Coordinates of C-alpha atoms and ligand atoms in Angstrom, one line a residue:
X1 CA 248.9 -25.0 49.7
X2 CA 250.2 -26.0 46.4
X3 CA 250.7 -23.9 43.7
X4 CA 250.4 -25.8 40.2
X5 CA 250.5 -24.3 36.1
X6 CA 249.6 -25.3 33.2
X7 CA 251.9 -25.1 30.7
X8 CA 251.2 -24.4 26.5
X9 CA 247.2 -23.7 26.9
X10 CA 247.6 -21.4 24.2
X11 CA 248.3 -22.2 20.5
X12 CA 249.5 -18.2 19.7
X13 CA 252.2 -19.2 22.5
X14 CA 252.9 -22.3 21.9
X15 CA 254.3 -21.0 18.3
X16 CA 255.8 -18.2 20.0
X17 CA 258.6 -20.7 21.9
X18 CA 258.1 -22.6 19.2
X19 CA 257.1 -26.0 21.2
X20 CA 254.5 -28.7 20.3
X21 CA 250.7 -28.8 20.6
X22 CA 249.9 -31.0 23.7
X23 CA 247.0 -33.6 23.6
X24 CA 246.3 -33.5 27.5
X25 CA 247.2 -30.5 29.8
X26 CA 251.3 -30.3 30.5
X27 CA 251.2 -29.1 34.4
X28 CA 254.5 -28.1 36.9
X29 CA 254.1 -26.7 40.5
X30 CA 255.7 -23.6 42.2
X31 CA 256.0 -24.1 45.9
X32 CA 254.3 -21.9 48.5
X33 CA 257.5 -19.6 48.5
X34 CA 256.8 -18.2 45.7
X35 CA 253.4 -16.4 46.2
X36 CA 253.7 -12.8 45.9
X37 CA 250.2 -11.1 47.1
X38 CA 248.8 -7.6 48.1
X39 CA 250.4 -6.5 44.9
X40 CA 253.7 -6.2 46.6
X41 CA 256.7 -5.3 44.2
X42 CA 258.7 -8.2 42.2
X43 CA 261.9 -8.0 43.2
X44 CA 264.7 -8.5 40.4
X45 CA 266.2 -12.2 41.3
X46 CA 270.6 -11.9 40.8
X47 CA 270.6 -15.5 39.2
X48 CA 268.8 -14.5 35.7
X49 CA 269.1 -11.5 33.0
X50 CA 266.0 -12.8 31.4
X51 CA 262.8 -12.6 33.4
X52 CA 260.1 -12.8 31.6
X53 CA 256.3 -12.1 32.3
X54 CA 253.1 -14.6 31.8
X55 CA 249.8 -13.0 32.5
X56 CA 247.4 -15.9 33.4
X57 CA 243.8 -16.8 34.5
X58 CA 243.9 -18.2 38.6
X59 CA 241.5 -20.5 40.0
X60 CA 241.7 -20.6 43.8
X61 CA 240.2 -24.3 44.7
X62 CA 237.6 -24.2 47.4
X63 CA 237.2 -28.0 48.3
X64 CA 239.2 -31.1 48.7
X65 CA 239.1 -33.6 45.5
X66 CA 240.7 -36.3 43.7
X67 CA 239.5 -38.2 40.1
X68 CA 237.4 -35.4 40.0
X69 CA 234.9 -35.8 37.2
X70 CA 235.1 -32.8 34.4
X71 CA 231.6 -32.5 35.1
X72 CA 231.5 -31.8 38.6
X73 CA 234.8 -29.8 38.3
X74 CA 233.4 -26.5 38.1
X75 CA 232.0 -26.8 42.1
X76 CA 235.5 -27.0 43.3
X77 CA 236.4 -23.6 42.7
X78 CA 234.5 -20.3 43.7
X79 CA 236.8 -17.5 42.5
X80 CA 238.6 -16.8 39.9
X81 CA 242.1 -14.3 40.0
X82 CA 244.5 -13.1 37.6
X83 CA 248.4 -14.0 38.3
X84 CA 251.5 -13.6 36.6
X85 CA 253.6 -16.7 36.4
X86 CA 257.1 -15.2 36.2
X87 CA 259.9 -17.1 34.6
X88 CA 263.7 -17.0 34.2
X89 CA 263.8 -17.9 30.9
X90 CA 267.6 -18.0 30.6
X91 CA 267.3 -20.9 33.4
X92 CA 263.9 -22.2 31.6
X93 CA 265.8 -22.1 28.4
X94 CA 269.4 -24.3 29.8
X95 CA 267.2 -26.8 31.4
X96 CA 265.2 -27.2 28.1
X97 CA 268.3 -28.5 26.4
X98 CA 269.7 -30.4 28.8
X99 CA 266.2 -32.1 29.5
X100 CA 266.4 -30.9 33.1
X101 CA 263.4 -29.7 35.1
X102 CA 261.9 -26.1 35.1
X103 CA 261.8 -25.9 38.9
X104 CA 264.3 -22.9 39.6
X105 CA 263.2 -21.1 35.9
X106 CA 259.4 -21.1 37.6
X107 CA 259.6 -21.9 41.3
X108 CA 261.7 -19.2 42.4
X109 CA 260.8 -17.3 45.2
X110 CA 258.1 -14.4 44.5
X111 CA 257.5 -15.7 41.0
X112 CA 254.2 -16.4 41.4
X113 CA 252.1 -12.8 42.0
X114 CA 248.7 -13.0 42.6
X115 CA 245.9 -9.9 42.7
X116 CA 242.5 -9.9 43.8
X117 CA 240.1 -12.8 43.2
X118 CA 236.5 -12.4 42.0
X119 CA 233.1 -14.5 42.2
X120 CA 233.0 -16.8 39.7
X121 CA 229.1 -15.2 38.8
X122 CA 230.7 -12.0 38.2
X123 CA 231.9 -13.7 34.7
X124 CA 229.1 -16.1 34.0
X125 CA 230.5 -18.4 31.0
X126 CA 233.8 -19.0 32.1
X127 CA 234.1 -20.1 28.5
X128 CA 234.5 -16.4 27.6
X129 CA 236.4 -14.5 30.0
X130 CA 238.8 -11.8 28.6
X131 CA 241.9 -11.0 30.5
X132 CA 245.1 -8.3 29.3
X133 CA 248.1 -7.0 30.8
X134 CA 249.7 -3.8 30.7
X135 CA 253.1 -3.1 31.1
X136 CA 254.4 0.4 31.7
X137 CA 250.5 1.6 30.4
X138 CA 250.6 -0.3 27.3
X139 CA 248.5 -3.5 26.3
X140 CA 250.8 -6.0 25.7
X141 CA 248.9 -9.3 26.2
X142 CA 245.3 -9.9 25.1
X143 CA 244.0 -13.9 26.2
X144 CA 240.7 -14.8 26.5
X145 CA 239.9 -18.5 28.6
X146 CA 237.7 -19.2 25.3
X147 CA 240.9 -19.7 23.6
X148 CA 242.3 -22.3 26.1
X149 CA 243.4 -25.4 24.7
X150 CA 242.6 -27.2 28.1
X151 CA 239.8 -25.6 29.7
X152 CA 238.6 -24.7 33.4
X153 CA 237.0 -28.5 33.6
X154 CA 239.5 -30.4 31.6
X155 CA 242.4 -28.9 33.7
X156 CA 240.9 -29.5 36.9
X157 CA 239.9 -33.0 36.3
X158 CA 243.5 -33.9 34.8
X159 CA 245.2 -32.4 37.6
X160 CA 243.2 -34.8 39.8
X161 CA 244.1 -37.9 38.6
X162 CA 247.6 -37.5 39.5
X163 CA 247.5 -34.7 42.9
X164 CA 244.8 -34.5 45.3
X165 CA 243.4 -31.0 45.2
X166 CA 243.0 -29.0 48.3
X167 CA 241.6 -26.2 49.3
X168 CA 243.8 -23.1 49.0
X169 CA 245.5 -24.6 46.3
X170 CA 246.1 -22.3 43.3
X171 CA 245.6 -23.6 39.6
X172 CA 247.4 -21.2 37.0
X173 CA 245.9 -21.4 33.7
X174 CA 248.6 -20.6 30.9
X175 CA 249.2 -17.5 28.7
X176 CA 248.8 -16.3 25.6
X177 CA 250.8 -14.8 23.2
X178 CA 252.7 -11.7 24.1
X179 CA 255.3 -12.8 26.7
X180 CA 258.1 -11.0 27.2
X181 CA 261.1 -9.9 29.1
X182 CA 260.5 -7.2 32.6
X183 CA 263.1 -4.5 33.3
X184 CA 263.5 -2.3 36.7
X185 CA 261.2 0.2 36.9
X186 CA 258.5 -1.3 35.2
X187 CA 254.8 -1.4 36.1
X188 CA 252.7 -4.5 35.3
X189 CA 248.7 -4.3 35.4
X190 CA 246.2 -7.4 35.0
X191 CA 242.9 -6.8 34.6
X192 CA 240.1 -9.4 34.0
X193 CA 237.0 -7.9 32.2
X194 CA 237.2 -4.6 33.1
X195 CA 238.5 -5.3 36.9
X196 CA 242.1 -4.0 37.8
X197 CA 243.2 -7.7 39.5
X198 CA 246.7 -7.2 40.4
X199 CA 249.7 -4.6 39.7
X200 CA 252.9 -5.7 40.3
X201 CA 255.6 -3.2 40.3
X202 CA 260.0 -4.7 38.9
X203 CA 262.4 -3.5 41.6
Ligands
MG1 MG1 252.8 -19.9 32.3

């Protein structure tokens, strides 16, 4: 199982780190290690001071594919989550300048907490699917996969020109604006719609 995100999906993001607009979908992986599920508690990681929350559509792939086509992309996935990709953003933030790779600032263990995953019908244009999350009881993200740069199809078939997808794999689907840093004690809550899909408690 692979674990793979897509990076500046979102334009009110984009400007909020202040990158560049892409033209096709920027992707990095997580390893298997860093699933977090059951909505167990995040533990704070010793290496960073600066971990940071991204609440963010989940696609769980259901078949094996490669060169998929984007029209025949939306059969390969049957459920759609909600996930927080968590990032050290002190660590995201050295590697930026020195043109390193993001693999510690994303792929640390447990940085990649998943909730509960729902029937794709349940949100019929996936074109339109409104997701928040809460911390400590207050909204502080708002996304909606309308506002996607890349969308559900467009990710899917990228992603398969250059990595076979299999089934199990995960497919994180960027953030909006409204990222921010997590502190001990803190509660997260997704929800998608109106569905609770994951809480994650900061230890
Ligand atoms: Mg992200």
């Amino acid at each position: 199982m692979k674990i793979i995100c897509i990076g500046r999906n979102y334009v009110d993001h984009i400007k909020e780190l202040d990158n560049a607009i892409p033209t096709s979908p920027v992707f990095f992986l997580k390893p298997d290690s860093a699933l977090l599920s059951r909505n167990r508690p995040f533990y704070y990681p010793s290496f960073s001071n600066n971990i940071h929350y991204e609440v963010e559509l989940v696609l769980k792939i259901s078949k094996v594919g490669k060169n998929i086509q984007k029209r025949f992309a939306n059969t390969y996935y049957q459920e759609i989550g909600i996930g927080l990709d968590m990032t050290a953003r002190d660590i995201q933030d050295a590697a930026k300048q020195k043109g390193l790779p993001w693999t510690i600032a994303k792929g640390f263990d447990f940085s990649a907490p998943i909730g509960k995953f729902f029937p794709k019908e349940q949100f019929p244009d996936p074109k339109n699917i409104a997701f928040r999350l809460d911390l400590n009881g207050n909204a502080v993200q708002h996304g909606n996969s309308g506002m996607m740069i890349h969308n559900f199809d467009d990710i899917i078939s990228s992603i398969s020109q250059f990595m076979t997808l299999r089934t199990g794999d995960y497919i994180f689907t960027g953030t909006p604006a409204g990222v921010g840093p997590v502190k001990l004690g803190d509660k997260l809550e997704a929800w998608i719609e109106d569905e609770k899909g994951l809480t994650c408690a900061i230890k």
